[in-house]
């Protein structure tokens, strides 16, 4: 059970950085609308923000920001979203930061992948900038997907734990209660509301019988910018899915009888963030995400050590106090 935990502790973030990848950086004085169009044009989901006055990186602009702006300011298809059309990134950040603590969470290239996973999951973030402490430059944006891919490629050299042969319905890895879904007859605005309120990264789209017909993710929302459709959030999910620019394949699913190894392979090979767990009738029964897998494979085994190391530390402090009193 500790194999993957030790693997992540013995590799650093630099190891997982690809030899070439695209990195887009925005100045905070850039218009929000231009920034979102630039994300779409470059096929990236997030960008570090540079503050020229402070001469440092101050945060990230992500699809979540786009969703929050649309959700907060949308009125109707007839009214332009002024805040999206006119605001600069720094203006949006000033408004948004009143409601959240948004310091830049980053990691150094020498830090272990275990620390990176811990930071991603503890802070409930999907993107972790790797910043060189010497130059202050962002080297890469680390994601759950990149870490799992690294494990999938290089983890083949380590022995496979037996628990990978256990079935999904036995290991209880994933979300199985109060699963956030959206009806295909609902509006895109309804979907945005669920994204904001439930803080989920994707929604199974279901028909009236509860059968999954598609998956609508946060990344799909950014395509509204590509198609300049963001002023019509009253369209139905059915319309939004059929108008997607790229032809999406069917929903990637998994079944309760499948093994953990099968699920990990499917997610890694398809390079997706999650699988929808369904029964024989294709009714949604759960979601198995990259976060769930990394938590189970890497962090959960560490809890044993975390607790024992905390207890060791407390015992040591008690001994030290006794010595001082003596």
mmCIF file of C-alpha atoms in Angstrom:
data_model
loop_
_atom_site.group_PDB
_atom_site.id
_atom_site.type_symbol
_atom_site.label_atom_id
_atom_site.label_comp_id
_atom_site.label_asym_id
_atom_site.label_seq_id
_atom_site.Cartn_x
_atom_site.Cartn_y
_atom_site.Cartn_z
ATOM 1 C CA UNK A 1 0.000 0.000 0.000
ATOM 2 C CA UNK A 2 2.981 2.321 0.608
ATOM 3 C CA UNK A 3 4.561 1.688 -2.807
ATOM 4 C CA UNK A 4 3.016 4.720 -4.538
ATOM 5 C CA UNK A 5 3.483 6.975 -1.526
ATOM 6 C CA UNK A 6 7.213 6.146 -1.445
ATOM 7 C CA UNK A 7 7.448 6.528 -5.238
ATOM 8 C CA UNK A 8 6.057 10.080 -5.003
ATOM 9 C CA UNK A 9 8.315 10.921 -2.061
ATOM 10 C CA UNK A 10 11.394 9.775 -3.995
ATOM 11 C CA UNK A 11 10.680 11.891 -7.099
ATOM 12 C CA UNK A 12 10.696 15.676 -7.286
ATOM 13 C CA UNK A 13 8.447 18.039 -9.249
ATOM 14 C CA UNK A 14 11.230 18.700 -11.769
ATOM 15 C CA UNK A 15 11.113 14.996 -12.745
ATOM 16 C CA UNK A 16 7.478 15.348 -13.849
ATOM 17 C CA UNK A 17 8.008 18.456 -15.993
ATOM 18 C CA UNK A 18 7.751 17.518 -19.705
ATOM 19 C CA UNK A 19 10.696 18.339 -21.973
ATOM 20 C CA UNK A 20 8.529 20.826 -23.855
ATOM 21 C CA UNK A 21 5.181 22.369 -22.947
ATOM 22 C CA UNK A 22 3.284 25.594 -23.479
ATOM 23 C CA UNK A 23 3.127 28.215 -20.742
ATOM 24 C CA UNK A 24 1.049 31.395 -21.090
ATOM 25 C CA UNK A 25 1.529 34.282 -18.654
ATOM 26 C CA UNK A 26 -0.800 37.295 -18.314
ATOM 27 C CA UNK A 27 -0.080 40.764 -16.996
ATOM 28 C CA UNK A 28 -2.754 41.824 -14.492
ATOM 29 C CA UNK A 29 -3.486 44.963 -16.581
ATOM 30 C CA UNK A 30 -4.757 42.812 -19.488
ATOM 31 C CA UNK A 31 -8.502 42.912 -20.184
ATOM 32 C CA UNK A 32 -10.320 39.882 -18.777
ATOM 33 C CA UNK A 33 -12.041 39.157 -22.090
ATOM 34 C CA UNK A 34 -8.745 39.171 -24.033
ATOM 35 C CA UNK A 35 -7.212 36.875 -21.428
ATOM 36 C CA UNK A 36 -9.979 34.295 -21.799
ATOM 37 C CA UNK A 37 -9.744 34.433 -25.606
ATOM 38 C CA UNK A 38 -5.971 33.890 -25.243
ATOM 39 C CA UNK A 39 -6.564 30.799 -23.068
ATOM 40 C CA UNK A 40 -8.807 29.381 -25.795
ATOM 41 C CA UNK A 41 -6.428 30.297 -28.642
ATOM 42 C CA UNK A 42 -3.504 28.598 -26.883
ATOM 43 C CA UNK A 43 -5.471 25.568 -25.690
ATOM 44 C CA UNK A 44 -4.488 26.108 -22.048
ATOM 45 C CA UNK A 45 -6.765 26.105 -19.015
ATOM 46 C CA UNK A 46 -4.939 28.496 -16.696
ATOM 47 C CA UNK A 47 -2.224 31.156 -16.683
ATOM 48 C CA UNK A 48 -0.022 32.647 -13.944
ATOM 49 C CA UNK A 49 -0.605 36.366 -13.340
ATOM 50 C CA UNK A 50 2.302 38.818 -13.284
ATOM 51 C CA UNK A 51 1.948 42.103 -11.384
ATOM 52 C CA UNK A 52 4.360 44.587 -12.934
ATOM 53 C CA UNK A 53 4.117 46.982 -9.967
ATOM 54 C CA UNK A 54 5.010 44.281 -7.448
ATOM 55 C CA UNK A 55 7.390 42.559 -9.897
ATOM 56 C CA UNK A 56 6.166 39.082 -8.966
ATOM 57 C CA UNK A 57 3.513 36.464 -9.722
ATOM 58 C CA UNK A 58 0.383 37.129 -7.683
ATOM 59 C CA UNK A 59 -2.086 34.426 -8.689
ATOM 60 C CA UNK A 60 -3.626 32.357 -11.459
ATOM 61 C CA UNK A 61 -6.380 33.104 -13.940
ATOM 62 C CA UNK A 62 -8.400 29.950 -14.564
ATOM 63 C CA UNK A 63 -11.629 28.784 -16.148
ATOM 64 C CA UNK A 64 -13.166 29.067 -12.674
ATOM 65 C CA UNK A 65 -12.755 32.857 -12.955
ATOM 66 C CA UNK A 66 -14.603 32.830 -16.287
ATOM 67 C CA UNK A 67 -17.416 30.778 -14.739
ATOM 68 C CA UNK A 68 -17.630 33.084 -11.702
ATOM 69 C CA UNK A 69 -17.770 36.224 -13.876
ATOM 70 C CA UNK A 70 -20.482 34.776 -16.128
ATOM 71 C CA UNK A 71 -22.479 33.492 -13.172
ATOM 72 C CA UNK A 72 -22.258 36.705 -11.183
ATOM 73 C CA UNK A 73 -22.958 39.247 -13.945
ATOM 74 C CA UNK A 74 -25.143 37.496 -16.539
ATOM 75 C CA UNK A 75 -28.587 39.078 -16.897
ATOM 76 C CA UNK A 76 -30.061 38.007 -20.235
ATOM 77 C CA UNK A 77 -29.043 37.370 -23.864
ATOM 78 C CA UNK A 78 -29.988 40.993 -24.655
ATOM 79 C CA UNK A 79 -27.704 42.616 -22.066
ATOM 80 C CA UNK A 80 -23.945 42.662 -22.642
ATOM 81 C CA UNK A 81 -21.849 41.490 -19.702
ATOM 82 C CA UNK A 82 -20.075 44.818 -19.077
ATOM 83 C CA UNK A 83 -17.725 43.342 -16.472
ATOM 84 C CA UNK A 84 -16.449 40.765 -18.956
ATOM 85 C CA UNK A 85 -16.171 43.278 -21.802
ATOM 86 C CA UNK A 86 -14.438 46.081 -19.891
ATOM 87 C CA UNK A 87 -12.742 44.845 -16.704
ATOM 88 C CA UNK A 88 -9.019 44.296 -16.446
ATOM 89 C CA UNK A 89 -7.745 41.224 -14.610
ATOM 90 C CA UNK A 90 -6.606 43.395 -11.666
ATOM 91 C CA UNK A 91 -10.134 44.901 -11.327
ATOM 92 C CA UNK A 92 -11.715 41.446 -11.276
ATOM 93 C CA UNK A 93 -9.168 40.261 -8.724
ATOM 94 C CA UNK A 94 -9.923 43.209 -6.422
ATOM 95 C CA UNK A 95 -13.639 42.362 -6.518
ATOM 96 C CA UNK A 96 -13.144 38.604 -6.262
ATOM 97 C CA UNK A 97 -10.518 38.708 -3.494
ATOM 98 C CA UNK A 98 -13.030 40.371 -1.158
ATOM 99 C CA UNK A 99 -14.847 37.017 -1.119
ATOM 100 C CA UNK A 100 -11.907 34.633 -1.031
ATOM 101 C CA UNK A 101 -8.358 34.219 0.151
ATOM 102 C CA UNK A 102 -6.504 33.988 -3.111
ATOM 103 C CA UNK A 103 -2.788 33.952 -2.427
ATOM 104 C CA UNK A 104 -0.654 32.217 -5.013
ATOM 105 C CA UNK A 105 -0.020 28.630 -3.960
ATOM 106 C CA UNK A 106 3.138 27.322 -5.628
ATOM 107 C CA UNK A 107 5.880 24.735 -5.199
ATOM 108 C CA UNK A 108 9.621 24.541 -5.931
ATOM 109 C CA UNK A 109 11.106 22.143 -8.527
ATOM 110 C CA UNK A 110 13.068 20.337 -5.788
ATOM 111 C CA UNK A 111 9.959 19.576 -3.719
ATOM 112 C CA UNK A 112 8.715 15.993 -3.832
ATOM 113 C CA UNK A 113 5.724 14.947 -5.926
ATOM 114 C CA UNK A 114 4.202 13.787 -2.648
ATOM 115 C CA UNK A 115 4.275 17.415 -1.424
ATOM 116 C CA UNK A 116 2.753 18.540 -4.726
ATOM 117 C CA UNK A 117 -0.140 16.060 -4.409
ATOM 118 C CA UNK A 118 -0.658 17.094 -0.785
ATOM 119 C CA UNK A 119 -0.794 20.768 -1.800
ATOM 120 C CA UNK A 120 -3.191 20.145 -4.720
ATOM 121 C CA UNK A 121 -5.625 18.122 -2.607
ATOM 122 C CA UNK A 122 -5.367 20.081 0.646
ATOM 123 C CA UNK A 123 -5.945 23.420 -1.116
ATOM 124 C CA UNK A 124 -8.589 21.925 -3.465
ATOM 125 C CA UNK A 125 -6.801 23.333 -6.515
ATOM 126 C CA UNK A 126 -6.231 21.751 -9.926
ATOM 127 C CA UNK A 127 -3.132 23.682 -10.974
ATOM 128 C CA UNK A 128 0.094 24.157 -9.055
ATOM 129 C CA UNK A 129 2.771 26.473 -10.509
ATOM 130 C CA UNK A 130 6.334 25.169 -10.161
ATOM 131 C CA UNK A 131 8.422 28.285 -9.431
ATOM 132 C CA UNK A 132 12.212 28.427 -9.497
ATOM 133 C CA UNK A 133 13.182 30.071 -6.173
ATOM 134 C CA UNK A 134 16.407 31.498 -7.655
ATOM 135 C CA UNK A 135 14.901 33.314 -10.660
ATOM 136 C CA UNK A 136 11.262 33.566 -9.574
ATOM 137 C CA UNK A 137 10.234 32.166 -12.980
ATOM 138 C CA UNK A 138 7.311 29.777 -13.456
ATOM 139 C CA UNK A 139 8.709 26.592 -15.010
ATOM 140 C CA UNK A 140 5.516 24.562 -15.386
ATOM 141 C CA UNK A 141 1.957 24.203 -14.131
ATOM 142 C CA UNK A 142 1.645 20.836 -12.393
ATOM 143 C CA UNK A 143 -1.736 19.060 -12.500
ATOM 144 C CA UNK A 144 -3.284 15.844 -11.173
ATOM 145 C CA UNK A 145 -3.297 14.578 -14.761
ATOM 146 C CA UNK A 146 0.435 15.178 -15.280
ATOM 147 C CA UNK A 147 1.310 13.451 -11.985
ATOM 148 C CA UNK A 148 -0.836 10.390 -12.763
ATOM 149 C CA UNK A 149 0.674 10.212 -16.255
ATOM 150 C CA UNK A 150 4.166 10.316 -14.711
ATOM 151 C CA UNK A 151 3.179 7.500 -12.343
ATOM 152 C CA UNK A 152 1.640 5.522 -15.192
ATOM 153 C CA UNK A 153 4.790 5.781 -17.341
ATOM 154 C CA UNK A 154 7.488 5.307 -14.698
ATOM 155 C CA UNK A 155 5.456 3.402 -12.145
ATOM 156 C CA UNK A 156 5.517 0.375 -14.440
ATOM 157 C CA UNK A 157 9.010 -0.275 -13.105
ATOM 158 C CA UNK A 158 7.765 -0.807 -9.560
ATOM 159 C CA UNK A 159 5.792 -3.859 -8.372
ATOM 160 C CA UNK A 160 2.016 -3.491 -8.605
ATOM 161 C CA UNK A 161 0.242 -3.624 -5.228
ATOM 162 C CA UNK A 162 -2.365 -6.374 -4.908
ATOM 163 C CA UNK A 163 -5.113 -3.927 -3.964
ATOM 164 C CA UNK A 164 -5.168 -2.736 -7.608
ATOM 165 C CA UNK A 165 -7.039 -5.968 -8.380
ATOM 166 C CA UNK A 166 -9.884 -5.010 -6.045
ATOM 167 C CA UNK A 167 -13.146 -3.873 -7.573
ATOM 168 C CA UNK A 168 -14.325 -0.274 -7.438
ATOM 169 C CA UNK A 169 -17.392 -1.222 -5.394
ATOM 170 C CA UNK A 170 -15.091 -2.811 -2.778
ATOM 171 C CA UNK A 171 -12.555 0.000 -2.350
ATOM 172 C CA UNK A 172 -15.026 2.926 -2.139
ATOM 173 C CA UNK A 173 -12.756 5.305 -4.044
ATOM 174 C CA UNK A 174 -14.809 8.135 -5.527
ATOM 175 C CA UNK A 175 -17.994 10.098 -4.840
ATOM 176 C CA UNK A 176 -21.128 7.983 -4.518
ATOM 177 C CA UNK A 177 -23.561 10.204 -2.627
ATOM 178 C CA UNK A 178 -25.220 13.463 -3.623
ATOM 179 C CA UNK A 179 -23.597 13.354 -7.048
ATOM 180 C CA UNK A 180 -23.941 16.668 -8.870
ATOM 181 C CA UNK A 181 -25.698 16.131 -12.220
ATOM 182 C CA UNK A 182 -27.580 18.390 -14.623
ATOM 183 C CA UNK A 183 -30.655 17.601 -16.730
ATOM 184 C CA UNK A 184 -30.192 17.903 -20.488
ATOM 185 C CA UNK A 185 -33.271 20.173 -20.509
ATOM 186 C CA UNK A 186 -31.651 22.579 -17.988
ATOM 187 C CA UNK A 187 -29.942 25.802 -19.097
ATOM 188 C CA UNK A 188 -26.208 26.445 -19.273
ATOM 189 C CA UNK A 189 -26.733 29.052 -16.537
ATOM 190 C CA UNK A 190 -28.161 26.260 -14.322
ATOM 191 C CA UNK A 191 -24.970 24.278 -14.933
ATOM 192 C CA UNK A 192 -22.823 27.306 -14.009
ATOM 193 C CA UNK A 193 -24.800 27.642 -10.769
ATOM 194 C CA UNK A 194 -24.007 24.017 -9.887
ATOM 195 C CA UNK A 195 -20.310 24.551 -10.743
ATOM 196 C CA UNK A 196 -20.181 27.581 -8.419
ATOM 197 C CA UNK A 197 -22.249 26.169 -5.546
ATOM 198 C CA UNK A 198 -20.977 22.582 -5.536
ATOM 199 C CA UNK A 199 -17.391 23.371 -6.616
ATOM 200 C CA UNK A 200 -17.272 20.368 -8.932
ATOM 201 C CA UNK A 201 -15.199 20.238 -12.112
ATOM 202 C CA UNK A 202 -17.630 18.298 -14.328
ATOM 203 C CA UNK A 203 -21.304 17.429 -14.494
ATOM 204 C CA UNK A 204 -22.838 14.255 -15.912
ATOM 205 C CA UNK A 205 -25.700 15.392 -18.163
ATOM 206 C CA UNK A 206 -28.680 13.074 -17.645
ATOM 207 C CA UNK A 207 -32.005 12.462 -19.383
ATOM 208 C CA UNK A 208 -35.359 12.212 -17.616
ATOM 209 C CA UNK A 209 -34.617 8.586 -16.648
ATOM 210 C CA UNK A 210 -31.312 9.530 -14.980
ATOM 211 C CA UNK A 211 -29.227 7.939 -17.753
ATOM 212 C CA UNK A 212 -25.967 9.709 -18.543
ATOM 213 C CA UNK A 213 -25.936 11.150 -22.076
ATOM 214 C CA UNK A 214 -22.873 13.440 -21.878
ATOM 215 C CA UNK A 215 -20.348 15.042 -19.576
ATOM 216 C CA UNK A 216 -20.142 18.838 -19.316
ATOM 217 C CA UNK A 217 -16.915 20.075 -17.751
ATOM 218 C CA UNK A 218 -15.570 23.464 -16.718
ATOM 219 C CA UNK A 219 -13.374 23.310 -19.806
ATOM 220 C CA UNK A 220 -16.509 23.197 -21.984
ATOM 221 C CA UNK A 221 -17.509 26.561 -20.500
ATOM 222 C CA UNK A 222 -14.393 28.219 -21.941
ATOM 223 C CA UNK A 223 -15.616 27.076 -25.375
ATOM 224 C CA UNK A 224 -18.482 29.551 -24.924
ATOM 225 C CA UNK A 225 -15.793 32.211 -25.282
ATOM 226 C CA UNK A 226 -14.390 30.540 -28.410
ATOM 227 C CA UNK A 227 -17.836 30.512 -30.016
ATOM 228 C CA UNK A 228 -18.763 33.933 -28.541
ATOM 229 C CA UNK A 229 -21.799 32.208 -27.057
ATOM 230 C CA UNK A 230 -21.324 33.458 -23.512
ATOM 231 C CA UNK A 231 -24.109 36.019 -23.869
ATOM 232 C CA UNK A 232 -26.679 33.252 -24.361
ATOM 233 C CA UNK A 233 -26.590 31.205 -21.183
ATOM 234 C CA UNK A 234 -30.313 30.451 -21.514
ATOM 235 C CA UNK A 235 -29.635 27.741 -24.119
ATOM 236 C CA UNK A 236 -30.269 24.199 -22.950
ATOM 237 C CA UNK A 237 -27.555 21.724 -22.081
ATOM 238 C CA UNK A 238 -28.714 19.668 -25.063
ATOM 239 C CA UNK A 239 -28.002 22.647 -27.368
ATOM 240 C CA UNK A 240 -24.675 23.440 -25.663
ATOM 241 C CA UNK A 241 -23.441 19.870 -26.041
ATOM 242 C CA UNK A 242 -24.462 19.597 -29.695
ATOM 243 C CA UNK A 243 -22.694 22.909 -30.467
ATOM 244 C CA UNK A 244 -19.363 21.880 -28.951
ATOM 245 C CA UNK A 245 -16.563 22.808 -31.332
ATOM 246 C CA UNK A 246 -14.710 19.535 -31.020
ATOM 247 C CA UNK A 247 -16.621 16.366 -31.580
ATOM 248 C CA UNK A 248 -16.557 14.692 -28.178
ATOM 249 C CA UNK A 249 -16.555 10.935 -27.910
ATOM 250 C CA UNK A 250 -19.111 9.221 -25.696
ATOM 251 C CA UNK A 251 -18.911 9.651 -21.938
ATOM 252 C CA UNK A 252 -15.986 7.757 -20.445
ATOM 253 C CA UNK A 253 -17.552 5.368 -17.964
ATOM 254 C CA UNK A 254 -16.587 2.713 -15.477
ATOM 255 C CA UNK A 255 -18.612 -0.010 -13.785
ATOM 256 C CA UNK A 256 -18.761 -1.204 -10.142
ATOM 257 C CA UNK A 257 -17.360 -4.655 -11.051
ATOM 258 C CA UNK A 258 -14.224 -3.234 -12.723
ATOM 259 C CA UNK A 259 -10.875 -3.278 -10.932
ATOM 260 C CA UNK A 260 -8.986 -0.270 -9.676
ATOM 261 C CA UNK A 261 -6.178 -1.065 -12.142
ATOM 262 C CA UNK A 262 -8.624 -0.999 -15.084
ATOM 263 C CA UNK A 263 -9.985 2.380 -13.959
ATOM 264 C CA UNK A 264 -6.492 3.907 -13.523
ATOM 265 C CA UNK A 265 -5.417 2.648 -16.968
ATOM 266 C CA UNK A 266 -8.549 4.045 -18.611
ATOM 267 C CA UNK A 267 -8.148 7.494 -17.020
ATOM 268 C CA UNK A 268 -4.406 7.650 -17.779
ATOM 269 C CA UNK A 269 -4.713 6.514 -21.409
ATOM 270 C CA UNK A 270 -7.687 8.747 -22.203
ATOM 271 C CA UNK A 271 -6.017 11.678 -20.377
ATOM 272 C CA UNK A 272 -9.276 12.679 -18.707
ATOM 273 C CA UNK A 273 -9.927 13.971 -15.203
ATOM 274 C CA UNK A 274 -12.672 11.556 -14.201
ATOM 275 C CA UNK A 275 -14.853 8.591 -15.137
ATOM 276 C CA UNK A 276 -18.597 8.382 -14.544
ATOM 277 C CA UNK A 277 -19.525 5.278 -12.560
ATOM 278 C CA UNK A 278 -22.735 3.789 -13.977
ATOM 279 C CA UNK A 279 -24.865 0.695 -13.495
ATOM 280 C CA UNK A 280 -26.047 -1.645 -16.270
ATOM 281 C CA UNK A 281 -28.748 0.823 -17.304
ATOM 282 C CA UNK A 282 -26.227 3.692 -17.631
ATOM 283 C CA UNK A 283 -27.734 5.449 -14.611
ATOM 284 C CA UNK A 284 -25.138 7.576 -12.765
ATOM 285 C CA UNK A 285 -23.977 5.952 -9.516
ATOM 286 C CA UNK A 286 -20.802 7.900 -8.834
ATOM 287 C CA UNK A 287 -17.740 9.776 -10.082
ATOM 288 C CA UNK A 288 -14.164 8.499 -9.857
ATOM 289 C CA UNK A 289 -11.715 11.390 -10.290
ATOM 290 C CA UNK A 290 -7.957 11.880 -10.405
ATOM 291 C CA UNK A 291 -8.182 13.538 -6.972
ATOM 292 C CA UNK A 292 -9.891 10.426 -5.554
ATOM 293 C CA UNK A 293 -7.215 8.138 -7.023
ATOM 294 C CA UNK A 294 -4.245 10.235 -5.826
ATOM 295 C CA UNK A 295 -5.811 10.530 -2.380
ATOM 296 C CA UNK A 296 -6.266 6.752 -2.153
ATOM 297 C CA UNK A 297 -2.951 5.697 -3.719
ATOM 298 C CA UNK A 298 -0.645 8.294 -2.174
ATOM 299 C CA UNK A 299 -2.100 10.307 0.701
ATOM 300 C CA UNK A 300 -4.277 7.793 2.554
ATOM 301 C CA UNK A 301 -1.334 5.439 3.262
ATOM 302 C CA UNK A 302 0.599 8.478 4.529
ATOM 303 C CA UNK A 303 -2.075 9.243 7.141
ATOM 304 C CA UNK A 304 -0.721 6.368 9.197
ATOM 305 C CA UNK A 305 2.706 7.948 9.113
ATOM 306 C CA UNK A 306 1.386 11.462 9.627
ATOM 307 C CA UNK A 307 -0.423 10.446 12.793
ATOM 308 C CA UNK A 308 2.487 8.434 14.159
ATOM 309 C CA UNK A 309 5.014 11.162 13.343
ATOM 310 C CA UNK A 310 2.807 13.736 15.104
ATOM 311 C CA UNK A 311 2.594 11.457 18.154
ATOM 312 C CA UNK A 312 6.377 10.948 18.051
ATOM 313 C CA UNK A 313 6.833 14.718 17.947
ATOM 314 C CA UNK A 314 4.500 15.185 20.940
ATOM 315 C CA UNK A 315 6.315 12.470 22.910
ATOM 316 C CA UNK A 316 9.660 14.090 22.056
ATOM 317 C CA UNK A 317 8.381 17.471 23.259
ATOM 318 C CA UNK A 318 7.218 15.922 26.531
ATOM 319 C CA UNK A 319 10.655 14.334 27.063
ATOM 320 C CA UNK A 320 12.336 17.682 26.276
ATOM 321 C CA UNK A 321 10.090 19.482 28.784
ATOM 322 C CA UNK A 322 10.853 16.920 31.479
ATOM 323 C CA UNK A 323 14.568 17.395 30.808
ATOM 324 C CA UNK A 324 14.204 21.201 31.059
ATOM 325 C CA UNK A 325 12.195 20.934 34.288
ATOM 326 C CA UNK A 326 14.789 18.513 35.700
#
